[in-house]
XYZ file of C-alpha atoms in Angstrom:
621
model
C 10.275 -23.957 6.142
C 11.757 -27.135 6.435
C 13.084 -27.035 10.355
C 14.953 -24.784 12.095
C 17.670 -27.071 13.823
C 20.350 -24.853 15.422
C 23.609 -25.620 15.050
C 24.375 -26.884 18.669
C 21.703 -29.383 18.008
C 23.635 -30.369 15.019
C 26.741 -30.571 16.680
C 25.239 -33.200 19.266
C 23.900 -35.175 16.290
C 27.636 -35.307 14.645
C 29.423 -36.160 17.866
C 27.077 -38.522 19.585
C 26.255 -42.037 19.482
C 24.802 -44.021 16.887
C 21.640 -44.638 18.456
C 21.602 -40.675 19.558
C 22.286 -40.021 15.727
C 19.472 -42.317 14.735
C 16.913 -40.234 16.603
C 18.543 -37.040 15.536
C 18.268 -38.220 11.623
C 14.976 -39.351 12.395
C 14.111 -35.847 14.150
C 15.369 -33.962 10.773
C 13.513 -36.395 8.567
C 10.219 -35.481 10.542
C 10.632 -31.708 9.819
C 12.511 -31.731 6.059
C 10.605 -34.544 4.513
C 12.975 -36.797 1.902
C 14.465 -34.371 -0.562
C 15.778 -31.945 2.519
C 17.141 -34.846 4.195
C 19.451 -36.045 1.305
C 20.674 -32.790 0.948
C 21.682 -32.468 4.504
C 22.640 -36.101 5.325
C 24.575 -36.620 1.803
C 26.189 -33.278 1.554
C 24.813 -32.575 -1.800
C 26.359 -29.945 -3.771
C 25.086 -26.279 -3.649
C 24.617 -24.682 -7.216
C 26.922 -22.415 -8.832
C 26.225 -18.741 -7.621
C 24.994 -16.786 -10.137
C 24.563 -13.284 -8.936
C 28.231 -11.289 -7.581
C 29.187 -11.751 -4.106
C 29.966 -8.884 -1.659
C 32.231 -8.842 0.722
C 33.239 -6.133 3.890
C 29.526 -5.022 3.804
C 30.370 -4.583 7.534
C 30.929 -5.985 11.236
C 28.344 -8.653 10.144
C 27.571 -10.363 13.382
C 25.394 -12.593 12.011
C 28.103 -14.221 9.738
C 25.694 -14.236 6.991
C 26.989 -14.142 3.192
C 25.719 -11.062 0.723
C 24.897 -11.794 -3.171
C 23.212 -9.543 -5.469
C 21.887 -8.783 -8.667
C 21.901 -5.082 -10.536
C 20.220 -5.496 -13.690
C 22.451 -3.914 -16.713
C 22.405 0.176 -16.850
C 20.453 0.855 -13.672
C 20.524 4.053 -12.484
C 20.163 5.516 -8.872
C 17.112 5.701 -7.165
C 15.594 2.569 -7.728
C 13.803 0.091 -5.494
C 15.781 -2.512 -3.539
C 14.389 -5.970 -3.069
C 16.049 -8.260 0.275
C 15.225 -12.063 -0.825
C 15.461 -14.505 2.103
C 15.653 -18.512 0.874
C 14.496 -20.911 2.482
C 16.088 -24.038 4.218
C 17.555 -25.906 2.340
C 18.418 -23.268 -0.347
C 20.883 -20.898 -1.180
C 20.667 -17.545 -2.915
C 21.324 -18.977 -5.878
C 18.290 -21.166 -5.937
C 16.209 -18.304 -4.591
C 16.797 -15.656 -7.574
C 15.508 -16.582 -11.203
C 13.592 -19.881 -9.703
C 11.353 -17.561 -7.936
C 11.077 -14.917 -10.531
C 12.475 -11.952 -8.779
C 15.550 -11.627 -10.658
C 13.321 -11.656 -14.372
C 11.488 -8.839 -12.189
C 14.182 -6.829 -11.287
C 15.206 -6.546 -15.453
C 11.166 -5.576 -16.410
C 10.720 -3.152 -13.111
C 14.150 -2.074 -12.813
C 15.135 -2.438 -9.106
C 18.022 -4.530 -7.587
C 17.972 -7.894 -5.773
C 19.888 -8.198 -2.578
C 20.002 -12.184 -1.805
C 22.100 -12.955 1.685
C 22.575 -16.675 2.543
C 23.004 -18.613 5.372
C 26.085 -20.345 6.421
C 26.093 -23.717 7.792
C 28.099 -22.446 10.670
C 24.871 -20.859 11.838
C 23.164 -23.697 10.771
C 23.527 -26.789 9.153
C 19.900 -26.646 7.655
C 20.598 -23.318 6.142
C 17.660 -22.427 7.889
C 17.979 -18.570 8.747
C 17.292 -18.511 12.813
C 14.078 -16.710 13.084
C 13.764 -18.438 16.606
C 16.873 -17.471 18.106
C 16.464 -14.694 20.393
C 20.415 -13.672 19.464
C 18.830 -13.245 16.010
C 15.344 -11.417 16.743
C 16.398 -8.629 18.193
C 17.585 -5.090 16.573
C 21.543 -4.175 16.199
C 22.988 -7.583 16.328
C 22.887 -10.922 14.743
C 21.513 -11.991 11.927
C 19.168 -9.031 11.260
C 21.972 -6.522 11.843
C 24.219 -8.092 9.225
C 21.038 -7.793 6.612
C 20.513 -4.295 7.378
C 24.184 -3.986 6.971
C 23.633 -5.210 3.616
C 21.205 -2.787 3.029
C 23.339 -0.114 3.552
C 25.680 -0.931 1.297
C 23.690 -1.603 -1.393
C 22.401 2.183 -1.093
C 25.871 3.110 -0.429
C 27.507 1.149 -3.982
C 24.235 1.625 -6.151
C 22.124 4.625 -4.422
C 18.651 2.735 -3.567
C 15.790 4.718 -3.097
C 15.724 4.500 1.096
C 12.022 5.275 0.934
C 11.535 1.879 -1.370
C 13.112 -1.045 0.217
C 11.360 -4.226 0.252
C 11.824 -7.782 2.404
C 10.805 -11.191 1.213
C 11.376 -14.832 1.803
C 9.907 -18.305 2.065
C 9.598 -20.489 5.490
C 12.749 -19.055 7.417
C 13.239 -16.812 5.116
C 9.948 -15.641 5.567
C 9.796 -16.195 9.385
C 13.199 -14.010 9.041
C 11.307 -11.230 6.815
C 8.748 -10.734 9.830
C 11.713 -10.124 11.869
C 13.424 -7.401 9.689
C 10.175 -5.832 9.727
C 9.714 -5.752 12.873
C 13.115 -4.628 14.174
C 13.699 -2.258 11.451
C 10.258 -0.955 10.059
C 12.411 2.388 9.353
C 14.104 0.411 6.736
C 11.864 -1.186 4.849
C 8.310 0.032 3.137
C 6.722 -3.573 3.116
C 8.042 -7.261 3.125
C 6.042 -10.875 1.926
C 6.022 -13.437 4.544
C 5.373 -16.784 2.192
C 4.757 -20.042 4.210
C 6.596 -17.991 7.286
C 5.739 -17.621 10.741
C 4.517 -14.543 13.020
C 6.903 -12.332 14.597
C 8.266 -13.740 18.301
C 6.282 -16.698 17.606
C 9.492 -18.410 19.014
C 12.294 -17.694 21.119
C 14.126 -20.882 21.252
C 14.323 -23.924 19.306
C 11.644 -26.237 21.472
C 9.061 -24.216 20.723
C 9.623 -22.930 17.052
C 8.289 -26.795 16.419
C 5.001 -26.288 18.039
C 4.882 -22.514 16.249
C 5.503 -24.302 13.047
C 2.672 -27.420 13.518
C 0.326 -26.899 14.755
C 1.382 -23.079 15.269
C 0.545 -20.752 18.159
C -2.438 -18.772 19.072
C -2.201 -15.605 20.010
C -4.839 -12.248 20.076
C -3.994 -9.511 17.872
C -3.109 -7.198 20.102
C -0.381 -9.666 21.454
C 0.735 -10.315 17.892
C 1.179 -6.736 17.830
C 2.965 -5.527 20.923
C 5.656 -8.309 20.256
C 6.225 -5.728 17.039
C 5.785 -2.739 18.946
C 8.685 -3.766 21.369
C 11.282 -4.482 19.110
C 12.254 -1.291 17.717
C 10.378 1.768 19.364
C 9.295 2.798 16.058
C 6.099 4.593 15.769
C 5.187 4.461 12.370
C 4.715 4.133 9.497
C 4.781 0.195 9.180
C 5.387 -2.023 6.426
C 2.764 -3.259 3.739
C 2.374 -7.178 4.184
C 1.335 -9.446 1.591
C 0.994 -12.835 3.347
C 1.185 -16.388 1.555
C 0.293 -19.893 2.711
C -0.932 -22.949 1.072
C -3.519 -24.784 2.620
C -2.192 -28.346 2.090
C 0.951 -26.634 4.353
C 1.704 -29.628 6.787
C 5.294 -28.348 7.959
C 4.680 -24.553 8.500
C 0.872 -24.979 8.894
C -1.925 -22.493 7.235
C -2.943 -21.145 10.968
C 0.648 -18.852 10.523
C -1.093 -16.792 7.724
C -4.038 -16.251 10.323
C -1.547 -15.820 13.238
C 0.080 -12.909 10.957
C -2.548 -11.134 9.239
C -3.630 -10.532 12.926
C -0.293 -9.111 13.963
C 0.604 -7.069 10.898
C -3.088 -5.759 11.219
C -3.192 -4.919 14.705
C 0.192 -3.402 13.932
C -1.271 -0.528 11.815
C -4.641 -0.338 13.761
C -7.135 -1.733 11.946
C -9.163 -4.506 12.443
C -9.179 -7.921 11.225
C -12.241 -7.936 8.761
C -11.271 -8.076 5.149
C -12.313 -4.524 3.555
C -11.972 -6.799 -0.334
C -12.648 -10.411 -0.851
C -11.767 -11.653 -4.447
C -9.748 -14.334 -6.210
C -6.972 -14.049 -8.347
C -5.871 -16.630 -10.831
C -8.786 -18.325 -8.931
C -7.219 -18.558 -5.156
C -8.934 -16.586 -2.345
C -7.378 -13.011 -1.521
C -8.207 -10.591 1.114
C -7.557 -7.060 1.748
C -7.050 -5.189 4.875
C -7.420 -1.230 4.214
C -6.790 1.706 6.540
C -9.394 4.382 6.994
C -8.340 6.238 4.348
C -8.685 2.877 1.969
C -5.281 1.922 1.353
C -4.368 -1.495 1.667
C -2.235 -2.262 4.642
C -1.893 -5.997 4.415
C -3.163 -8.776 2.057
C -3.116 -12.660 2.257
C -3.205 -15.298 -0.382
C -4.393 -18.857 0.647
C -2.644 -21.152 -2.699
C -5.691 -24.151 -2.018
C -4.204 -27.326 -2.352
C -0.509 -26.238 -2.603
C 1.758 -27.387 0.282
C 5.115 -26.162 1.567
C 6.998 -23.509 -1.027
C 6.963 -20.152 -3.127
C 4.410 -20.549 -5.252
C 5.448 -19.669 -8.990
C 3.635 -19.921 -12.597
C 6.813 -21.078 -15.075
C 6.102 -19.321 -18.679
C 6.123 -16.241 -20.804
C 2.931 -14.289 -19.739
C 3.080 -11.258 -18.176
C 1.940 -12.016 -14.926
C 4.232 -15.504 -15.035
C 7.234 -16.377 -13.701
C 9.680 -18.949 -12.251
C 10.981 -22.827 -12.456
C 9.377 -25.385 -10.084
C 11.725 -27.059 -7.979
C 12.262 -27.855 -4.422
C 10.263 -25.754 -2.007
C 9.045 -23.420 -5.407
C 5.849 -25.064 -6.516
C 4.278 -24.508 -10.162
C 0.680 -23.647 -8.883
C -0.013 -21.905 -12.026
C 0.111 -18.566 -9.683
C 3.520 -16.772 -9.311
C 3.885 -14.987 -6.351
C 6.629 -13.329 -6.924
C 4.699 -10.841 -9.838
C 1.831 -10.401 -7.153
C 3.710 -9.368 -4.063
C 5.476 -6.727 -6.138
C 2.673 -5.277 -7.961
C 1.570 -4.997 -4.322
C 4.310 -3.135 -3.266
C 3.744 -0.884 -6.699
C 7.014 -1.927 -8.471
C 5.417 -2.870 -11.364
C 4.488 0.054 -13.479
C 3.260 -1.879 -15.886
C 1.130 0.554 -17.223
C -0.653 3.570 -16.287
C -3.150 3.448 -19.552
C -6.376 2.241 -19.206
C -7.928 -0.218 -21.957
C -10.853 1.720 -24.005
C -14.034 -0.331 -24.221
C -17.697 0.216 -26.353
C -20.571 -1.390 -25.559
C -21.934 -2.252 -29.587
C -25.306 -3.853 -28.397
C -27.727 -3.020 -27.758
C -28.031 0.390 -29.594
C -28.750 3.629 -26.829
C -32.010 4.543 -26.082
C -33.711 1.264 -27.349
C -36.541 -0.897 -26.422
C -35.514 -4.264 -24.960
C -37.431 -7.700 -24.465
C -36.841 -11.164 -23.887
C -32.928 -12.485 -23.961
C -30.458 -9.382 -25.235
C -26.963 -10.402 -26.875
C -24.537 -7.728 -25.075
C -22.113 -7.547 -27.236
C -18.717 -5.203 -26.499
C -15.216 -4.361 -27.895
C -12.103 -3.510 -26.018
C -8.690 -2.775 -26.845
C -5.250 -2.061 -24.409
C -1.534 -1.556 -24.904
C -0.697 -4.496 -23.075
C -3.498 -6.667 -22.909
C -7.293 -7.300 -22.097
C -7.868 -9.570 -19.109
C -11.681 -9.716 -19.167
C -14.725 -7.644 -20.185
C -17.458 -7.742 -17.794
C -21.294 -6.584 -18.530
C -23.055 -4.594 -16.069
C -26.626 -3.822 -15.312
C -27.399 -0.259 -13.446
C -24.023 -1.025 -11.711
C -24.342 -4.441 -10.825
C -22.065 -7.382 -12.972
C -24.129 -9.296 -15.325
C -21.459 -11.699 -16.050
C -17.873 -11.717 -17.583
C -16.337 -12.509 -20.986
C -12.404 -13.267 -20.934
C -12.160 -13.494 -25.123
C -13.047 -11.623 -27.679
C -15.391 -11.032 -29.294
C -17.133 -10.102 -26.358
C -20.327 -10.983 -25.237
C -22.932 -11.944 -22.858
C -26.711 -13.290 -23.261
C -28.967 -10.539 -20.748
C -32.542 -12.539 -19.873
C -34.406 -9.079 -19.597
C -37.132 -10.656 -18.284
C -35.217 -10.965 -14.667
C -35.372 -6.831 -14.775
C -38.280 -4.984 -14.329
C -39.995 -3.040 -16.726
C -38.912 0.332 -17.755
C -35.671 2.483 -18.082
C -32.353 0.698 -17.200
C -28.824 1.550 -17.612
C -25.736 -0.880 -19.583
C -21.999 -0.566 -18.915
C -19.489 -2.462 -20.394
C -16.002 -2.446 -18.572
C -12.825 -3.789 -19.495
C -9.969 -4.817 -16.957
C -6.364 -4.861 -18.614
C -3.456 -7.179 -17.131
C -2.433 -4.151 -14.799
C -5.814 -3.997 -13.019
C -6.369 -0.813 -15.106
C -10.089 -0.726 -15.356
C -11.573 1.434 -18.317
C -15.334 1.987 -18.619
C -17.528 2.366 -21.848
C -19.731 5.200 -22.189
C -23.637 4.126 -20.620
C -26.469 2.506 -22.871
C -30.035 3.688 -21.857
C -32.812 1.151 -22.603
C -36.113 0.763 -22.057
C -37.459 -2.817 -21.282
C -41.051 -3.950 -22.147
C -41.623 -7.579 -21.435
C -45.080 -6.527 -20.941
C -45.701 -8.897 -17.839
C -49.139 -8.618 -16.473
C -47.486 -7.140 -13.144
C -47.530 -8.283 -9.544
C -45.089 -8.889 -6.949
C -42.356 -11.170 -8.141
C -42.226 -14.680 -5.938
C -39.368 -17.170 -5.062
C -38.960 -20.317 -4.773
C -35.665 -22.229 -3.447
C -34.779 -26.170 -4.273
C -32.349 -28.307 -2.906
C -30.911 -30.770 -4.984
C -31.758 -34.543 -4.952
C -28.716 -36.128 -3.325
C -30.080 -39.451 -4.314
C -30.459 -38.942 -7.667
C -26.806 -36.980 -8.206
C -23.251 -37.731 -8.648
C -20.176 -37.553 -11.397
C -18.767 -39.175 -14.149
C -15.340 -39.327 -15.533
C -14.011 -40.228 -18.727
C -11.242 -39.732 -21.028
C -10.139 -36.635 -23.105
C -12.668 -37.448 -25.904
C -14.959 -38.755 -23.711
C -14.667 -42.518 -24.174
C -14.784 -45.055 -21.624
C -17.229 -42.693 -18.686
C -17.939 -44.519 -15.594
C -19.650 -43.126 -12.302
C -17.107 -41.915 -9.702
C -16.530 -43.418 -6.464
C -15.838 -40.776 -4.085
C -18.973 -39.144 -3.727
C -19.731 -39.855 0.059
C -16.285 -38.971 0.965
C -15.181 -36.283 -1.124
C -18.514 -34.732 -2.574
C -18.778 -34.296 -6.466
C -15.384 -33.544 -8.318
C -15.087 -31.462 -11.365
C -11.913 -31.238 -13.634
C -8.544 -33.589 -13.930
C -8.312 -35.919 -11.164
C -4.701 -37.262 -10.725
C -5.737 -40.246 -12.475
C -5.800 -38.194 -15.905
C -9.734 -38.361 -16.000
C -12.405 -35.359 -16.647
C -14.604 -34.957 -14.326
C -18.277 -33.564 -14.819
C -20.816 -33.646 -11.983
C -24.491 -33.760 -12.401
C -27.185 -31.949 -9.688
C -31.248 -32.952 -9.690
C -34.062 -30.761 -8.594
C -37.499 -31.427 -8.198
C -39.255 -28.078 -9.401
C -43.046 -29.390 -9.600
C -43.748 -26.956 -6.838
C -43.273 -23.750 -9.887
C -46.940 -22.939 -11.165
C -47.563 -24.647 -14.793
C -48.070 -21.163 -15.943
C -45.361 -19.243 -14.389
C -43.018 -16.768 -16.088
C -39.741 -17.680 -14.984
C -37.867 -14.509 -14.787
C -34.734 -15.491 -13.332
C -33.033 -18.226 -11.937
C -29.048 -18.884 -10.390
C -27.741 -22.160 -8.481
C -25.389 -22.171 -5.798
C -23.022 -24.397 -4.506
C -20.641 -25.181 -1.340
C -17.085 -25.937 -1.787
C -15.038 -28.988 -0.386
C -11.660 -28.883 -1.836
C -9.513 -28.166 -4.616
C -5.990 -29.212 -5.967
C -4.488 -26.611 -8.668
C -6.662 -23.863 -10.824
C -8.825 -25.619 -13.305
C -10.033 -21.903 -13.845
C -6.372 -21.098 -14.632
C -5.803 -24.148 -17.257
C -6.129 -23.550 -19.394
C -6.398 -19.201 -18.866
C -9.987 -18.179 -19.313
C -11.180 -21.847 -18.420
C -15.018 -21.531 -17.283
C -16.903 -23.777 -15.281
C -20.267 -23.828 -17.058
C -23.556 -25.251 -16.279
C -25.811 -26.791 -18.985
C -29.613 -27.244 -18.445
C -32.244 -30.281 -19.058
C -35.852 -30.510 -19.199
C -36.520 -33.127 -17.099
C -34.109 -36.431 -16.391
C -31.808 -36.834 -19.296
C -32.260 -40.769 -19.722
C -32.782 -41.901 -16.386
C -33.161 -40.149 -13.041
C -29.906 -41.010 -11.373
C -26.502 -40.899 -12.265
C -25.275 -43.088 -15.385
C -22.836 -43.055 -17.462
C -24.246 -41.304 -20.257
C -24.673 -38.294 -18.354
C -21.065 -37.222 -19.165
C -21.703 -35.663 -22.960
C -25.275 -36.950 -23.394
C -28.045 -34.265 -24.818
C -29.121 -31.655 -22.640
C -32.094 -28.794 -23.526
C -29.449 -26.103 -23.031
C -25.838 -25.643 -23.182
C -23.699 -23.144 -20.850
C -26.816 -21.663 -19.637
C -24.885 -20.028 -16.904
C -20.937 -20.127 -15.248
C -19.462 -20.596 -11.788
C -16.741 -17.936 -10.950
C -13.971 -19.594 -8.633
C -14.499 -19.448 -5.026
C -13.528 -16.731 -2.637
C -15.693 -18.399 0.287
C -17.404 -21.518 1.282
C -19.939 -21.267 -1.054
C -20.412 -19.576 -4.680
C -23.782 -18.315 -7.107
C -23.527 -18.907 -10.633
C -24.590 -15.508 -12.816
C -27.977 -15.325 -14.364
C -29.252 -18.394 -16.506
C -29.914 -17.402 -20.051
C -32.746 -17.233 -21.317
C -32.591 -20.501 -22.924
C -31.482 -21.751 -19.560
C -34.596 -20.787 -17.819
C -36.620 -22.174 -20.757
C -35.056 -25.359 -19.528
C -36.657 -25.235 -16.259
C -39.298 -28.178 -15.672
C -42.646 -26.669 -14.123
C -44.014 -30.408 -14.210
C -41.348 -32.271 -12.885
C -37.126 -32.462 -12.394
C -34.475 -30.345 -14.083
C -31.406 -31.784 -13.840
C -28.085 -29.341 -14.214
C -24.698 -30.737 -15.483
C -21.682 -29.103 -13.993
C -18.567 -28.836 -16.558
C -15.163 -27.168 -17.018
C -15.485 -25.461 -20.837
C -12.078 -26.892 -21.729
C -10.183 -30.172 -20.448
C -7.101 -28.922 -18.307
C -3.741 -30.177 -19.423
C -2.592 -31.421 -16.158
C -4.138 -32.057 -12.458
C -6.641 -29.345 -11.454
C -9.641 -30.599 -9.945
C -12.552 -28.997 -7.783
C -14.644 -31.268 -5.423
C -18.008 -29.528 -4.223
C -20.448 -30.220 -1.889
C -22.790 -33.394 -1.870
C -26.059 -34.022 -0.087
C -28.702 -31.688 -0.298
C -26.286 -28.650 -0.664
C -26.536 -27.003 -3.783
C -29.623 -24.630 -4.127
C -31.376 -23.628 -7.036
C -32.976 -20.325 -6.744
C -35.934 -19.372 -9.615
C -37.775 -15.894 -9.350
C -41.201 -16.246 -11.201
C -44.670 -14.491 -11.393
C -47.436 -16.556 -11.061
């Protein structure tokens, strides 16, 4: 959200003196940043309206506006989504910049869009602080259920499928239609938006906003509890922040997960921890496992709806003011959460060619696997008596198994294929049998940290002319990807493993490494980007950093990958074969860190530096 003025305080700043305006210009300035304020202070022209305006939708006490969209030939009965803009924005900016109204024509629902007036507020900001417009059966959030109402009165909405988003206010106003009428609606989004009650008057919506309020769970919740008398069922929440948030500030995702959870009774431990399109996601399920509430934290992404402009099927949206491009689109996810999609209900088929069933296995295996789906493969992933091997995102698929890792004897293969639906269809199981013959024992570990002295990056350009040694180390750690200054970034990690026996079999090895920051999804650009890790015998050239460690020689090539990070830390898959081959019993192996492709724009990962990375080798002696 940009700010939530009220319109008294705007009043004061158009009647007062000039040196009362100053501070009043100066006040707005603090909370809009520079394109809100030339909107406001310049009177900038609102875009032409694109979706039909309603009018007598009732008493509306809120003197709000109504705007919707009803895709061509709908018929009764189908889903109703409430989209609340942001400051600064109308519903007209809010609709096809944001995706929803490209959703409504693929899922078929409608799109209710009310605006602000700038009688209520000069900042268009909806007033999610104003206790007038918290509360059930009057202002502002009476005039949107109003709206509701008529909408299932004029196109018959399915009651039982109603749905509240918005951004900043308008997502600080979605807690609050939740929350006073959780008989209306079956879930809501809160994106960069605030808690429930986190405010009851303008003074202290700032501090709610930065540096936000902190509050149990169980006080999060009761502020819900109060407003309506409901009992149950609640709303679904999906929750959105970025991190790099310095108006509405990443604590309000925290601050909400906590009330929404404590509003259905469960706790706040995530029940599922993954990434999607390579940003951290949580889960919060009920007992019976259905998820109640989910967050997305957009890492390096600051104050907007996050969108992902394009033709893809999970894509959507135009950047613009307060609607980022952060290659994710929000929009797509928060309905699939609510299940609007329907994408499809038909799981891709998937064969796992190699190995052959009921064959004996030795040394590294090529896993090799076909899949097919109506709409679309996402990835194929490899798995070992139920645990993932590693993934593939393009076909042909394949993986390289070091069986030597496994112990000897029978062992079971899956391959499984995940479509662009999250349908997940698994091939039939692959019984081998694996002889390495090792002379047996009790398999050992041993654990290096890298050489901090010794490590660093390089960038360089596209083609990789004109490297040099980056700068930023001691400050930032060791980046990876396209900094803002159009470079490629590859980082390179030293380990003394002298301490392995000279005669050891090497039967696995992984390296693991602690995040710092991000900006963008170099995973995500372009799709199916892997960071890789390639492997050297000893020091390739000399021991520490130098230039020629960008796209000199190495033993082994993409001996393992990095999946993106759901956590502070992350462990590459198992290193091939040839990888562990690459392993120096007598002295250092150095590891290059590398994104597969070059991304097209900005997206850059910065890891940890120091002694912080670990390289973990399982041998018998």
């Amino acid at each position: 959200m940009t700010q939530p003025l009220s319109a008294a305080y705007h009043r004061r700043c158009a009647s007062a003196p000039t040196a009362f305006v100053v501070r009043c210009r100066r006040r707005i300035l603090r909370w809009f940043g520079c394109p809100a304020i030339l909107l406001i202070l310049l009177g900038t022209a609102a875009p032409v309206l694109a979706q039909t305006e309603v009018t007598g939708f009732g008493s509306n006490p809120g003197n709000l506006r109504m705007f919707k969209y009803v895709p061509p030939g709908l018929p009764a009965g189908a889903p109703l989504v409430v989209a609340l803009h942001g400051c600064a924005q109308s519903a007209s900016s809010y609709d096809a910049e944001t995706g929803w109204q490209m959703l409504a024509d693929r899922w078929r629902f409608t799109l209710l869009l009310p605006q602000q007036q700038s009688g209520n507020n000069s900042s268009s900001c909806f007033n999610w602080f104003e206790t007038a417009d918290t509360a059930r059966g009057q202002g502002e959030p009476l005039s949107i259920k109003q709206m509701v109402d008529r909408m299932k009165a004029d196109h018959g909405s399915d009651a039982s499928r109603i749905y509240v988003t918005g951004l900043s206010a308008g997502g600080a106003m979605a807690a609050v239609m939740m929350a006073t009428y959780p008989d209306v609606f079956a879930g809501g989004a809160i994106v960069a938006g605030l808690p429930y009650r986190c405010a009851s008057s303008q003074s202290a919506a700032f501090g709610c906003m930065n540096p936000g309020s902190d509050l149990t769970p169980a006080q999060w919740g009761d502020k819900v509890r109060a407003a309506s008398g409901h009992a149950g069922p609640w709303p679904t929440v999906s929750i959105w922040h970025g991190d790099a948030d310095y108006v509405v500030r990443p604590a309000n995702l925290t601050e909400s997960m906590e009330q929404w959870t404590n509003v259905h009774g469960i706790d706040q431990t995530a029940d599922a921890s993954d990434t999607v399109a390579g940003y951290p996601h949580r889960v919060y399920k009920d007992a019976g496992g259905n998820p109640r509430v989910e967050t997305f934290t957009i890492t390096g992404m600051g104050h907007g709806t996050p969108v992902d402009p394009g033709s893809g099927e999970s894509q959507c949206g135009s950047a613009g003011a307060y609607i980022l491009d952060a290659n994710i689109c929000s929009s797509y996810y928060i309905g699939r959460f609510w299940g609007l999609d329907d994408l499809d209900g038909n799981a891709p088929t998937v064969v796992l060619t190699s190995p052959a069933n009921g064959t004996n296995v030795s040394g590294s295996i090529s896993l090799t696997a076909t899949a097919s789906d109506d709409i679309g493969v996402e990835r194929v992933e490899f798995l070992l008596d139920g645990a993932l091997l590693g993934t593939d995102t393009t076909a042909p698929y394949s993986l390289t198994w070091n069986s030597a890792s496994t112990t000897d004897g029978a062992h079971v293969l899956h391959a499984r294929a995940v479509d662009v639906a999250d349908n997940v269809g698994t091939s039939a199981a692959v019984n081998v049998n694996v002889v390495n013959g090792g002379g047996g024992g009790t398999p050992l570990v041993l654990e290096f940290a890298n050489e901090d002295a010794n490590d660093g990056y390089v960038k360089a350009n596209a083609d990789g002319s004109a490297p040099a040694i980056g700068t930023l180390e001691p400050y930032s750690g060791l980046a990876l990807g396209r900094g803002s200054d159009g470079k490629f970034n590859r980082s390179l990690l030293s380990f003394d493993t002298s301490a392995l026996p000279d005669n050891a079999t090497l039967l696995s090895a992984t390296l693991t490494v602690g995040y710092r920051s991000a900006y963008g999804n170099p995973w995500g650009n372009p799709s199916g980007n892997t960071l890789v890790i390639d492997a050297n015998h000893g020091c390739r050239g000399a021991c520490a950093i130098e230039t020629g460690d960008y796209a000199g020689t190495v033993s082994a090539e993409a001996v393992a990958q990095l999946q993106p990070f759901s956590g502070g830390s992350q462990t590459s898959n198992l290193f091939s074969g040839a990888g562990l081959n690459a392993i120096n019993r007598t002295g250092r192996t150095q590891l290059r860190l590398r994104f597969s492709a070059n991304p097209a724009a900005t997206h850059y990962l910065w890891i940890g530096n120091g002694a912080s990375a670990k390289l973990r080798v399982e041998y018998l002696p």
